[in-house]
Amino acid sequence: MWEIFNDVTKVFERLSKKPVLVSDADMELIEAFIVVMYDRTTTTFDINESRLELFARKQRQYDTIRPTRAALLDHTKLPTYRGGHVWGQAVTHHQHLPSLDGWRWVKENADGMGIPRWTQLAAIVSNEESRQELHKCGCKKTCSGNSLKEDINMRLKMAIPS
């Protein structure tokens, strides 16, 4: 895996050295790395498209597929701030830390203690048209619309909050 994505090592090194921000280019490499970690046969490096591919077409369980792009950004920014900025200055008497804003942290109390601010994600699908996209047809010739219907309904009930 590391041989395929040598550049992602450089991204991780950059993120550990007090970066000003997590760039779009860095996120693209991290995203591609995560996509391939979960599915080496993927045809896309877009994390949200590959989630749909794994869930709807390859029938993977929802709790075993990779996070969304928004969640990946959270999981990149939070440790970058903690590791690159806070721990990176652990032996420095007067640390110079950037504002918590923009690093997915918020101040919890008057002491300035930070807590993670997680993305609030919507349901997997929100309308009937999107639900139809999750349907993997099992018909031999022309789709009758009933193949795997019970399985799809059960999977949607488990995956979509009431």
CSV table of C-alpha atoms in Angstrom, one decimal:
chain,number,residue,atom,x,y,z
A,1,MET,CA,0.0,0.0,0.0
A,2,TRP,CA,2.7,2.5,1.0
A,3,GLU,CA,4.6,1.7,-2.3
A,4,ILE,CA,1.6,2.8,-4.3
A,5,PHE,CA,1.0,6.0,-2.3
A,6,ASN,CA,4.5,7.3,-1.5
A,7,ASP,CA,3.2,10.9,-1.7
A,8,VAL,CA,0.8,10.3,1.2
A,9,THR,CA,3.8,9.8,3.5
A,10,LYS,CA,4.9,13.3,2.7
A,11,VAL,CA,1.4,14.6,3.4
A,12,PHE,CA,1.4,12.9,6.9
A,13,GLU,CA,4.9,14.4,7.6
A,14,ARG,CA,3.6,17.9,6.5
A,15,LEU,CA,0.6,17.6,8.7
A,16,SER,CA,2.8,16.8,11.7
A,17,LYS,CA,4.8,20.0,11.4
A,18,LYS,CA,2.4,22.7,12.4
A,19,PRO,CA,0.7,23.4,9.0
A,20,VAL,CA,-1.3,26.5,8.5
A,21,LEU,CA,-4.1,24.5,6.9
A,22,VAL,CA,-4.9,21.1,5.5
A,23,SER,CA,-4.8,21.8,1.7
A,24,ASP,CA,-7.2,20.4,-0.8
A,25,ALA,CA,-4.3,18.7,-2.6
A,26,ASP,CA,-3.4,16.9,0.7
A,27,MET,CA,-7.0,15.9,1.3
A,28,GLU,CA,-7.2,14.4,-2.3
A,29,LEU,CA,-4.2,12.2,-1.6
A,30,ILE,CA,-5.5,11.2,1.8
A,31,GLU,CA,-8.9,10.5,0.3
A,32,ALA,CA,-7.4,8.3,-2.5
A,33,PHE,CA,-5.3,6.4,0.1
A,34,ILE,CA,-8.3,5.7,2.2
A,35,VAL,CA,-10.4,4.6,-0.7
A,36,VAL,CA,-7.8,2.1,-1.9
A,37,MET,CA,-7.3,0.8,1.7
A,38,TYR,CA,-11.0,-0.2,1.8
A,39,ASP,CA,-11.2,-1.5,-1.8
A,40,ARG,CA,-8.2,-2.2,-4.0
A,41,THR,CA,-10.4,-2.8,-7.0
A,42,THR,CA,-12.1,0.6,-6.9
A,43,THR,CA,-12.7,2.5,-10.1
A,44,THR,CA,-12.9,5.9,-8.4
A,45,PHE,CA,-10.9,7.8,-5.9
A,46,ASP,CA,-13.9,9.9,-4.8
A,47,ILE,CA,-14.7,8.7,-1.3
A,48,ASN,CA,-18.4,9.3,-1.4
A,49,GLU,CA,-18.8,7.6,-4.7
A,50,SER,CA,-16.8,4.6,-3.5
A,51,ARG,CA,-19.0,4.4,-0.4
A,52,LEU,CA,-22.0,4.1,-2.7
A,53,GLU,CA,-20.2,1.5,-4.7
A,54,LEU,CA,-19.4,-0.6,-1.7
A,55,PHE,CA,-22.8,-0.3,0.0
A,56,ALA,CA,-25.2,-0.5,-2.9
A,57,ARG,CA,-23.3,-2.5,-5.6
A,58,LYS,CA,-20.9,-4.7,-3.6
A,59,GLN,CA,-23.3,-5.3,-0.8
A,60,ARG,CA,-20.9,-4.4,2.1
A,61,GLN,CA,-22.3,-3.8,5.5
A,62,TYR,CA,-22.8,-0.1,6.3
A,63,ASP,CA,-20.7,-0.2,9.4
A,64,THR,CA,-17.7,-1.6,7.5
A,65,ILE,CA,-17.4,1.0,4.8
A,66,ARG,CA,-15.1,4.0,4.9
A,67,PRO,CA,-16.2,7.4,6.4
A,68,THR,CA,-17.7,10.2,4.3
A,69,ARG,CA,-15.5,13.0,2.9
A,70,ALA,CA,-16.8,15.3,5.6
A,71,ALA,CA,-15.9,12.8,8.3
A,72,LEU,CA,-12.5,12.2,6.8
A,73,LEU,CA,-11.8,15.9,6.8
A,74,ASP,CA,-12.8,16.0,10.5
A,75,HIS,CA,-10.6,13.0,11.3
A,76,THR,CA,-7.7,14.8,9.5
A,77,LYS,CA,-8.0,18.2,11.0
A,78,LEU,CA,-8.5,17.1,14.6
A,79,PRO,CA,-5.3,15.1,14.9
A,80,THR,CA,-3.4,17.6,12.8
A,81,TYR,CA,-4.1,20.3,15.3
A,82,ARG,CA,-3.4,18.0,18.3
A,83,GLY,CA,-0.4,16.3,16.8
A,84,GLY,CA,1.2,19.0,14.7
A,85,HIS,CA,0.5,22.0,16.9
A,86,VAL,CA,0.0,20.8,20.5
A,87,TRP,CA,2.2,17.8,20.7
A,88,GLY,CA,4.7,19.3,18.3
A,89,GLN,CA,5.4,22.0,20.9
A,90,ALA,CA,5.1,19.8,23.9
A,91,VAL,CA,8.6,20.7,25.2
A,92,THR,CA,8.2,24.4,24.4
A,93,HIS,CA,7.6,26.6,27.4
A,94,HIS,CA,5.3,29.1,25.6
A,95,GLN,CA,3.4,27.3,22.9
A,96,HIS,CA,2.0,29.4,20.1
A,97,LEU,CA,-1.2,27.7,19.1
A,98,PRO,CA,-3.5,28.8,16.3
A,99,SER,CA,-7.2,29.4,17.0
A,100,LEU,CA,-9.2,26.3,17.5
A,101,ASP,CA,-11.6,27.5,14.8
A,102,GLY,CA,-10.9,25.8,11.4
A,103,TRP,CA,-9.4,22.7,13.0
A,104,ARG,CA,-12.7,21.2,14.0
A,105,TRP,CA,-12.3,22.1,17.7
A,106,VAL,CA,-14.5,24.4,19.8
A,107,LYS,CA,-13.9,25.9,23.2
A,108,GLU,CA,-15.8,24.0,25.9
A,109,ASN,CA,-15.5,26.4,28.8
A,110,ALA,CA,-13.9,29.6,30.1
A,111,ASP,CA,-10.5,27.7,30.5
A,112,GLY,CA,-10.4,27.4,26.8
A,113,MET,CA,-10.3,23.6,26.8
A,114,GLY,CA,-11.1,22.3,23.4
A,115,ILE,CA,-13.5,19.6,22.4
A,116,PRO,CA,-14.0,18.1,18.9
A,117,ARG,CA,-16.7,19.4,16.7
A,118,TRP,CA,-18.0,16.5,14.7
A,119,THR,CA,-19.8,16.8,11.4
A,120,GLN,CA,-23.6,16.2,11.6
A,121,LEU,CA,-24.2,13.9,8.7
A,122,ALA,CA,-27.6,13.4,7.0
A,123,ALA,CA,-29.1,9.9,6.4
A,124,ILE,CA,-27.5,7.8,3.7
A,125,VAL,CA,-30.5,8.5,1.4
A,126,SER,CA,-33.2,11.1,1.9
A,127,ASN,CA,-35.6,10.4,-0.9
A,128,GLU,CA,-37.1,7.7,-3.0
A,129,GLU,CA,-35.0,8.5,-6.1
A,130,SER,CA,-31.8,8.0,-4.0
A,131,ARG,CA,-33.2,4.8,-2.6
A,132,GLN,CA,-33.7,3.5,-6.1
A,133,GLU,CA,-30.0,4.1,-6.8
A,134,LEU,CA,-29.2,1.7,-3.9
A,135,HIS,CA,-31.1,-1.1,-5.5
A,136,LYS,CA,-28.9,-3.8,-7.1
A,137,CYS,CA,-31.0,-5.5,-9.8
A,138,GLY,CA,-30.9,-9.3,-9.7
A,139,CYS,CA,-33.2,-9.8,-12.8
A,140,LYS,CA,-31.9,-12.0,-15.6
A,141,LYS,CA,-33.3,-10.0,-18.5
A,142,THR,CA,-35.5,-6.9,-17.9
A,143,CYS,CA,-35.7,-5.5,-14.4
A,144,SER,CA,-39.2,-6.1,-12.9
A,145,GLY,CA,-38.4,-3.8,-10.0
A,146,ASN,CA,-39.1,-6.6,-7.4
A,147,SER,CA,-35.7,-8.3,-7.3
A,148,LEU,CA,-34.0,-8.1,-3.9
A,149,LYS,CA,-36.9,-5.9,-2.7
A,150,GLU,CA,-37.1,-7.4,0.7
A,151,ASP,CA,-33.3,-7.3,1.2
A,152,ILE,CA,-33.2,-3.6,0.1
A,153,ASN,CA,-36.0,-2.6,2.4
A,154,MET,CA,-34.3,-4.4,5.3
A,155,ARG,CA,-31.0,-2.8,4.6
A,156,LEU,CA,-32.6,0.7,4.3
A,157,LYS,CA,-34.4,0.3,7.6
A,158,MET,CA,-31.1,-0.6,9.3
A,159,ALA,CA,-29.2,2.3,7.7
A,160,ILE,CA,-31.7,5.1,7.8
A,161,PRO,CA,-32.6,6.7,11.1
A,162,SER,CA,-36.3,6.9,11.8
